[in-house]
PDB file of C-alpha atoms in Angstrom:
ATOM      1  CA  ASN A   1      14.503 -11.718   8.044  1.00  0.00           C
ATOM      2  CA  ALA A   2      14.734  -9.787   5.478  1.00  0.00           C
ATOM      3  CA  GLY A   3      11.925  -9.861   3.526  1.00  0.00           C
ATOM      4  CA  VAL A   4      11.590  -6.983   0.634  1.00  0.00           C
ATOM      5  CA  THR A   5      14.962  -4.782   0.527  1.00  0.00           C
ATOM      6  CA  GLN A   6      14.274  -1.478  -1.648  1.00  0.00           C
ATOM      7  CA  THR A   7      18.001  -0.467  -2.786  1.00  0.00           C
ATOM      8  CA  PRO A   8      19.137   2.588  -3.170  1.00  0.00           C
ATOM      9  CA  LYS A   9      16.442   4.487  -0.212  1.00  0.00           C
ATOM     10  CA  PHE A  10      17.141   7.777  -0.868  1.00  0.00           C
ATOM     11  CA  ARG A  11      18.502   9.398  -4.813  1.00  0.00           C
ATOM     12  CA  VAL A  12      18.374  12.666  -5.738  1.00  0.00           C
ATOM     13  CA  LEU A  13      18.524  12.389  -9.946  1.00  0.00           C
ATOM     14  CA  LYS A  14      17.903  16.000 -12.324  1.00  0.00           C
ATOM     15  CA  THR A  15      15.770  15.687 -14.777  1.00  0.00           C
ATOM     16  CA  GLY A  16      16.789  13.707 -18.494  1.00  0.00           C
ATOM     17  CA  GLN A  17      18.984  11.419 -15.766  1.00  0.00           C
ATOM     18  CA  SER A  18      18.464   7.920 -15.829  1.00  0.00           C
ATOM     19  CA  MET A  19      18.781   5.613 -11.952  1.00  0.00           C
ATOM     20  CA  THR A  20      17.535   1.663 -11.586  1.00  0.00           C
ATOM     21  CA  LEU A  21      15.839   1.259  -8.109  1.00  0.00           C
ATOM     22  CA  LEU A  22      16.079  -3.075  -7.212  1.00  0.00           C
ATOM     23  CA  CYS A  23      13.781  -4.005  -5.369  1.00  0.00           C
ATOM     24  CA  ALA A  24      14.454  -8.551  -2.868  1.00  0.00           C
ATOM     25  CA  GLN A  25      12.582 -10.787  -2.134  1.00  0.00           C
ATOM     26  CA  ASP A  26      13.491 -13.397  -0.124  1.00  0.00           C
ATOM     27  CA  MET A  27      10.519 -15.526   0.328  1.00  0.00           C
ATOM     28  CA  ASN A  28      10.368 -17.127  -2.937  1.00  0.00           C
ATOM     29  CA  HIS A  29       6.609 -14.854  -4.116  1.00  0.00           C
ATOM     30  CA  GLU A  30       6.024 -15.300  -7.664  1.00  0.00           C
ATOM     31  CA  TYR A  31       4.287 -11.610  -7.641  1.00  0.00           C
ATOM     32  CA  MET A  32       6.098  -8.455  -7.610  1.00  0.00           C
ATOM     33  CA  TYR A  33       4.783  -5.575  -7.845  1.00  0.00           C
ATOM     34  CA  TRP A  34       6.150  -1.800  -8.283  1.00  0.00           C
ATOM     35  CA  TYR A  35       4.007   0.941  -7.042  1.00  0.00           C
ATOM     36  CA  ARG A  36       4.689   4.972  -6.397  1.00  0.00           C
ATOM     37  CA  GLN A  37       2.797   6.567  -2.902  1.00  0.00           C
ATOM     38  CA  ASP A  38       2.168  10.438  -4.072  1.00  0.00           C
ATOM     39  CA  PRO A  39       0.492  12.976  -0.856  1.00  0.00           C
ATOM     40  CA  GLY A  40      -3.514  12.600  -1.411  1.00  0.00           C
ATOM     41  CA  MET A  41      -3.163   9.780  -4.373  1.00  0.00           C
ATOM     42  CA  GLY A  42      -2.586   6.831  -2.015  1.00  0.00           C
ATOM     43  CA  LEU A  43      -0.368   3.731  -3.826  1.00  0.00           C
ATOM     44  CA  ARG A  44      -0.653   3.198  -7.213  1.00  0.00           C
ATOM     45  CA  LEU A  45       1.471   0.716  -9.460  1.00  0.00           C
ATOM     46  CA  ILE A  46       3.649   1.210 -11.996  1.00  0.00           C
ATOM     47  CA  HIS A  47       4.303  -2.015 -12.997  1.00  0.00           C
ATOM     48  CA  TYR A  48       3.440  -5.764 -12.029  1.00  0.00           C
ATOM     49  CA  SER A  49       4.939  -9.502 -12.377  1.00  0.00           C
ATOM     50  CA  VAL A  50       3.677 -12.841 -12.064  1.00  0.00           C
ATOM     51  CA  GLY A  51       7.078 -14.346 -11.950  1.00  0.00           C
ATOM     52  CA  GLU A  52      10.763 -14.724 -12.961  1.00  0.00           C
ATOM     53  CA  GLY A  53      10.578 -13.247 -16.854  1.00  0.00           C
ATOM     54  CA  THR A  54       7.389 -12.405 -16.702  1.00  0.00           C
ATOM     55  CA  THR A  55       6.158  -7.932 -15.948  1.00  0.00           C
ATOM     56  CA  ALA A  56       2.712  -5.572 -17.162  1.00  0.00           C
ATOM     57  CA  LYS A  57       1.450  -3.341 -16.902  1.00  0.00           C
ATOM     58  CA  GLY A  58      -0.115  -1.316 -13.896  1.00  0.00           C
ATOM     59  CA  GLU A  59      -1.955   1.254 -13.328  1.00  0.00           C
ATOM     60  CA  VAL A  60       0.321   4.548 -14.028  1.00  0.00           C
ATOM     61  CA  PRO A  61       3.385   2.284 -17.057  1.00  0.00           C
ATOM     62  CA  ASP A  62       4.629   5.543 -18.504  1.00  0.00           C
ATOM     63  CA  GLY A  63       8.440   6.633 -17.868  1.00  0.00           C
ATOM     64  CA  TYR A  64       8.939   3.494 -16.050  1.00  0.00           C
ATOM     65  CA  ASN A  65      10.233   0.736 -17.220  1.00  0.00           C
ATOM     66  CA  VAL A  66      10.776  -3.373 -15.619  1.00  0.00           C
ATOM     67  CA  SER A  67      12.787  -6.126 -15.177  1.00  0.00           C
ATOM     68  CA  ARG A  68      12.466  -9.450 -14.226  1.00  0.00           C
ATOM     69  CA  LEU A  69      15.051 -12.066 -15.110  1.00  0.00           C
ATOM     70  CA  LYS A  70      15.210 -13.538 -11.821  1.00  0.00           C
ATOM     71  CA  LYS A  71      12.831 -14.913  -9.273  1.00  0.00           C
ATOM     72  CA  GLN A  72      14.133 -12.147  -6.301  1.00  0.00           C
ATOM     73  CA  ASN A  73      15.251  -8.731  -7.879  1.00  0.00           C
ATOM     74  CA  PHE A  74      12.347  -6.592  -9.554  1.00  0.00           C
ATOM     75  CA  LEU A  75      14.073  -3.949 -11.153  1.00  0.00           C
ATOM     76  CA  LEU A  76      12.488  -0.484 -12.242  1.00  0.00           C
ATOM     77  CA  GLY A  77      13.800   1.922 -14.050  1.00  0.00           C
ATOM     78  CA  LEU A  78      13.533   5.521 -15.088  1.00  0.00           C
ATOM     79  CA  GLU A  79      15.034   5.928 -18.794  1.00  0.00           C
ATOM     80  CA  SER A  80      14.532  10.147 -18.500  1.00  0.00           C
ATOM     81  CA  ALA A  81      13.697  10.843 -15.841  1.00  0.00           C
ATOM     82  CA  ALA A  82      11.317  13.856 -15.143  1.00  0.00           C
ATOM     83  CA  PRO A  83      10.047  16.136 -11.967  1.00  0.00           C
ATOM     84  CA  SER A  84       6.333  14.728 -12.653  1.00  0.00           C
ATOM     85  CA  GLN A  85       8.431  10.815 -11.464  1.00  0.00           C
ATOM     86  CA  THR A  86       9.377  12.414  -7.944  1.00  0.00           C
ATOM     87  CA  SER A  87       7.404   9.899  -5.176  1.00  0.00           C
ATOM     88  CA  VAL A  88       8.264   6.948  -3.101  1.00  0.00           C
ATOM     89  CA  TYR A  89       8.381   4.120  -4.143  1.00  0.00           C
ATOM     90  CA  PHE A  90       7.702   1.113  -2.838  1.00  0.00           C
ATOM     91  CA  CYS A  91       9.067  -1.968  -3.534  1.00  0.00           C
ATOM     92  CA  ALA A  92       6.301  -5.292  -2.961  1.00  0.00           C
ATOM     93  CA  SER A  93       5.556  -9.145  -3.186  1.00  0.00           C
ATOM     94  CA  SER A  94       2.863 -11.603  -2.866  1.00  0.00           C
ATOM     95  CA  SER A  95       3.010 -14.885  -2.696  1.00  0.00           C
ATOM     96  CA  GLY A  96      -1.376 -14.437  -4.621  1.00  0.00           C
ATOM     97  CA  GLY A  97      -3.260 -12.380  -6.125  1.00  0.00           C
ATOM     98  CA  GLY A  98      -4.662 -10.809  -3.711  1.00  0.00           C
ATOM     99  CA  THR A  99      -2.951 -12.307  -0.911  1.00  0.00           C
ATOM    100  CA  GLU A 100      -1.113 -10.445   1.446  1.00  0.00           C
ATOM    101  CA  ALA A 101       1.392  -8.577   0.564  1.00  0.00           C
ATOM    102  CA  PHE A 102       4.833  -7.384   1.690  1.00  0.00           C
ATOM    103  CA  PHE A 103       6.464  -4.241   0.999  1.00  0.00           C
ATOM    104  CA  GLY A 104      10.165  -2.705   1.288  1.00  0.00           C
ATOM    105  CA  GLN A 105      10.469   0.358   3.808  1.00  0.00           C
ATOM    106  CA  GLY A 106      10.434   2.925  -0.134  1.00  0.00           C
ATOM    107  CA  THR A 107      12.643   4.626  -2.381  1.00  0.00           C
ATOM    108  CA  ARG A 108      11.933   8.527  -1.693  1.00  0.00           C
ATOM    109  CA  LEU A 109      13.503   9.721  -4.879  1.00  0.00           C
ATOM    110  CA  THR A 110      13.357  14.026  -6.097  1.00  0.00           C
ATOM    111  CA  VAL A 111      13.404  14.700  -9.341  1.00  0.00           C
ATOM    112  CA  VAL A 112      15.203  18.241  -9.843  1.00  0.00           C
TER     113      VAL A 112
ATOM    114  CA  ASP B   1     -11.261   7.373 -11.128  1.00  0.00           C
ATOM    115  CA  GLN B   2     -11.156   7.247  -7.298  1.00  0.00           C
ATOM    116  CA  GLN B   3     -12.659   2.582  -6.933  1.00  0.00           C
ATOM    117  CA  VAL B   4     -11.594   3.499  -3.449  1.00  0.00           C
ATOM    118  CA  LYS B   5     -12.005   6.749  -1.775  1.00  0.00           C
ATOM    119  CA  GLN B   6     -10.856   7.479   2.101  1.00  0.00           C
ATOM    120  CA  ASN B   7     -12.656  10.609   2.407  1.00  0.00           C
ATOM    121  CA  SER B   8     -11.413  10.922   6.181  1.00  0.00           C
ATOM    122  CA  PRO B   9      -7.226  12.266   5.527  1.00  0.00           C
ATOM    123  CA  SER B  10      -6.861  12.193   9.697  1.00  0.00           C
ATOM    124  CA  LEU B  11      -8.748  11.430  13.187  1.00  0.00           C
ATOM    125  CA  SER B  12      -7.111  11.641  16.423  1.00  0.00           C
ATOM    126  CA  VAL B  13      -8.996   9.425  19.061  1.00  0.00           C
ATOM    127  CA  GLN B  14      -7.985   9.068  22.725  1.00  0.00           C
ATOM    128  CA  GLU B  15      -6.622   6.337  24.484  1.00  0.00           C
ATOM    129  CA  GLY B  16      -8.760   3.148  24.971  1.00  0.00           C
ATOM    130  CA  ARG B  17     -12.006   4.356  22.715  1.00  0.00           C
ATOM    131  CA  ILE B  18     -12.762   3.187  19.762  1.00  0.00           C
ATOM    132  CA  SER B  19     -11.081   4.224  16.291  1.00  0.00           C
ATOM    133  CA  ILE B  20     -13.412   3.725  13.090  1.00  0.00           C
ATOM    134  CA  LEU B  21     -11.426   4.469   9.344  1.00  0.00           C
ATOM    135  CA  ASN B  22     -13.809   4.538   6.986  1.00  0.00           C
ATOM    136  CA  CYS B  23     -13.349   3.184   3.367  1.00  0.00           C
ATOM    137  CA  ASP B  24     -16.672   3.914   0.589  1.00  0.00           C
ATOM    138  CA  TYR B  25     -15.787   1.469  -2.633  1.00  0.00           C
ATOM    139  CA  THR B  26     -17.248   1.726  -6.676  1.00  0.00           C
ATOM    140  CA  ASN B  27     -16.337  -1.303  -8.739  1.00  0.00           C
ATOM    141  CA  SER B  28     -18.946  -4.333  -7.351  1.00  0.00           C
ATOM    142  CA  MET B  29     -16.400  -6.621  -8.961  1.00  0.00           C
ATOM    143  CA  PHE B  30     -13.479  -5.948  -5.788  1.00  0.00           C
ATOM    144  CA  ASP B  31     -13.015 -10.164  -4.696  1.00  0.00           C
ATOM    145  CA  TYR B  32     -11.348  -9.184  -1.660  1.00  0.00           C
ATOM    146  CA  PHE B  33     -10.599  -6.417   0.654  1.00  0.00           C
ATOM    147  CA  LEU B  34      -7.602  -5.099   2.907  1.00  0.00           C
ATOM    148  CA  TRP B  35      -6.378  -2.405   5.356  1.00  0.00           C
ATOM    149  CA  TYR B  36      -2.501  -1.863   5.779  1.00  0.00           C
ATOM    150  CA  LYS B  37      -1.151  -0.089   7.986  1.00  0.00           C
ATOM    151  CA  LYS B  38       2.181   2.363   7.731  1.00  0.00           C
ATOM    152  CA  TYR B  39       4.412   3.345  10.041  1.00  0.00           C
ATOM    153  CA  PRO B  40       6.856   7.282   8.191  1.00  0.00           C
ATOM    154  CA  ALA B  41       9.857   5.786   6.697  1.00  0.00           C
ATOM    155  CA  GLU B  42       8.035   2.701   6.506  1.00  0.00           C
ATOM    156  CA  GLY B  43       6.048   0.726   3.854  1.00  0.00           C
ATOM    157  CA  PRO B  44       2.596  -0.840   4.787  1.00  0.00           C
ATOM    158  CA  THR B  45       1.902  -3.607   6.192  1.00  0.00           C
ATOM    159  CA  PHE B  46      -0.328  -5.979   5.982  1.00  0.00           C
ATOM    160  CA  LEU B  47      -3.526  -5.477   9.460  1.00  0.00           C
ATOM    161  CA  ILE B  48      -6.460  -7.583   7.326  1.00  0.00           C
ATOM    162  CA  SER B  49      -8.563  -8.300   4.981  1.00  0.00           C
ATOM    163  CA  ILE B  50     -12.513 -10.097   4.127  1.00  0.00           C
ATOM    164  CA  SER B  51     -13.473 -11.964   2.424  1.00  0.00           C
ATOM    165  CA  SER B  52     -16.643 -10.195   0.259  1.00  0.00           C
ATOM    166  CA  ILE B  53     -18.785 -12.814   0.454  1.00  0.00           C
ATOM    167  CA  LYS B  54     -18.414 -11.954   4.253  1.00  0.00           C
ATOM    168  CA  ASP B  55     -19.326  -9.071   5.936  1.00  0.00           C
ATOM    169  CA  LYS B  56     -17.496  -9.072   9.165  1.00  0.00           C
ATOM    170  CA  ASN B  57     -13.361  -9.894  10.139  1.00  0.00           C
ATOM    171  CA  GLU B  58     -12.373  -9.866  14.128  1.00  0.00           C
ATOM    172  CA  ASP B  59      -8.645 -10.113  14.535  1.00  0.00           C
ATOM    173  CA  GLY B  60      -7.279  -8.931  18.441  1.00  0.00           C
ATOM    174  CA  ARG B  61      -8.337  -5.188  18.227  1.00  0.00           C
ATOM    175  CA  PHE B  62      -9.734  -5.083  15.024  1.00  0.00           C
ATOM    176  CA  THR B  63     -12.846  -5.606  13.068  1.00  0.00           C
ATOM    177  CA  VAL B  64     -13.048  -4.935   9.734  1.00  0.00           C
ATOM    178  CA  PHE B  65     -16.999  -4.714   8.547  1.00  0.00           C
ATOM    179  CA  LEU B  66     -18.197  -4.485   5.383  1.00  0.00           C
ATOM    180  CA  ASN B  67     -21.344  -3.228   3.691  1.00  0.00           C
ATOM    181  CA  LYS B  68     -21.765  -4.443   0.590  1.00  0.00           C
ATOM    182  CA  SER B  69     -25.256  -2.421  -0.338  1.00  0.00           C
ATOM    183  CA  ALA B  70     -23.372   0.457   0.645  1.00  0.00           C
ATOM    184  CA  LYS B  71     -20.406  -0.203  -0.840  1.00  0.00           C
ATOM    185  CA  HIS B  72     -18.772   1.002   2.437  1.00  0.00           C
ATOM    186  CA  LEU B  73     -15.863  -1.057   4.885  1.00  0.00           C
ATOM    187  CA  SER B  74     -14.549   0.214   8.197  1.00  0.00           C
ATOM    188  CA  LEU B  75     -12.016  -0.809   9.693  1.00  0.00           C
ATOM    189  CA  HIS B  76     -13.135  -0.588  14.024  1.00  0.00           C
ATOM    190  CA  ILE B  77      -9.735  -0.017  16.902  1.00  0.00           C
ATOM    191  CA  VAL B  78     -10.604  -2.085  20.419  1.00  0.00           C
ATOM    192  CA  PRO B  79      -9.030  -0.752  22.754  1.00  0.00           C
ATOM    193  CA  SER B  80      -7.543   2.439  20.361  1.00  0.00           C
ATOM    194  CA  GLN B  81      -3.388   2.523  21.537  1.00  0.00           C
ATOM    195  CA  PRO B  82      -0.730   5.384  20.571  1.00  0.00           C
ATOM    196  CA  GLY B  83       1.115   2.948  18.465  1.00  0.00           C
ATOM    197  CA  ASP B  84      -2.009   2.148  16.453  1.00  0.00           C
ATOM    198  CA  SER B  85      -0.782   5.844  15.577  1.00  0.00           C
ATOM    199  CA  ALA B  86      -0.359   5.866  12.097  1.00  0.00           C
ATOM    200  CA  VAL B  87      -1.206   5.663   8.158  1.00  0.00           C
ATOM    201  CA  TYR B  88      -3.746   3.249   7.364  1.00  0.00           C
ATOM    202  CA  PHE B  89      -5.142   2.203   3.867  1.00  0.00           C
ATOM    203  CA  CYS B  90      -8.868   0.361   2.403  1.00  0.00           C
ATOM    204  CA  ALA B  91      -7.137  -1.380  -1.411  1.00  0.00           C
ATOM    205  CA  GLY B  92      -9.753  -3.409  -3.049  1.00  0.00           C
ATOM    206  CA  TYR B  93      -8.547  -6.919  -4.669  1.00  0.00           C
ATOM    207  CA  THR B  94     -10.546  -7.386  -8.369  1.00  0.00           C
ATOM    208  CA  GLY B  95      -7.874  -9.941 -10.248  1.00  0.00           C
ATOM    209  CA  GLY B  96      -5.766 -10.019 -12.648  1.00  0.00           C
ATOM    210  CA  PHE B  97      -3.257  -9.079  -9.839  1.00  0.00           C
ATOM    211  CA  LYS B  98      -3.926  -5.496  -8.916  1.00  0.00           C
ATOM    212  CA  THR B  99      -4.857  -3.722  -5.937  1.00  0.00           C
ATOM    213  CA  ILE B 100      -6.424  -0.486  -5.961  1.00  0.00           C
ATOM    214  CA  PHE B 101      -5.094   1.195  -2.450  1.00  0.00           C
ATOM    215  CA  GLY B 102      -7.277   4.262  -1.602  1.00  0.00           C
ATOM    216  CA  ALA B 103      -5.546   7.950  -0.808  1.00  0.00           C
ATOM    217  CA  GLY B 104      -5.704   6.539   3.400  1.00  0.00           C
ATOM    218  CA  THR B 105      -6.361   8.052   7.009  1.00  0.00           C
ATOM    219  CA  ARG B 106      -3.604   9.212   9.349  1.00  0.00           C
ATOM    220  CA  LEU B 107      -5.213   8.023  12.688  1.00  0.00           C
ATOM    221  CA  PHE B 108      -3.520   9.833  16.219  1.00  0.00           C
ATOM    222  CA  VAL B 109      -4.347   7.611  19.424  1.00  0.00           C
ATOM    223  CA  LYS B 110      -4.144  10.141  22.283  1.00  0.00           C
ATOM    224  CA  ALA B 111      -2.445   9.152  25.449  1.00  0.00           C
TER     225      ALA B 111
END
């Protein structure tokens, strides 16, 4: 049972570099989310998707872009990384808006 | 503007005793509240939820209480076990596919 899989698990970027985080789920969930977790801040929603081909902004979308070309995949892109984007990123999926979400193991990103 | 607040960063409890984790919220429009548990180097996992129209929900050793007038909810773990040591996040769902998380409380259960 893979559930939600995030790639990569760790990454170090230099300021200004770009990268894409991949999230894949095998539960046929319609809804997918990207969160970031920072010390003392809990989990904050970056972007989310309510179905294939759709995306929407969350609480902290600036500096990130997303795409959901296939139902099972949700990509998070950083076009020009900044030190403020150093964080742990979690992808999640759910069958409904208020139902339990299933999370990936996280990606620890450091921008130097 | 923190809509969901977990004011205790950490809590230490003896094995076998009750753990009570608290959460306060400011948004009256939350439809559901959820608790997630997170171990180090893992993603959060769902623990228990409660609808805003209820005041209690129980699942095994875990019970969540909701006091709407006080805008307060709590998670009770009885009896506490060392494996319960983790970070617990309280979250509120308002609709629009947005779930707002608190900052988390780290629970230590001592053997």
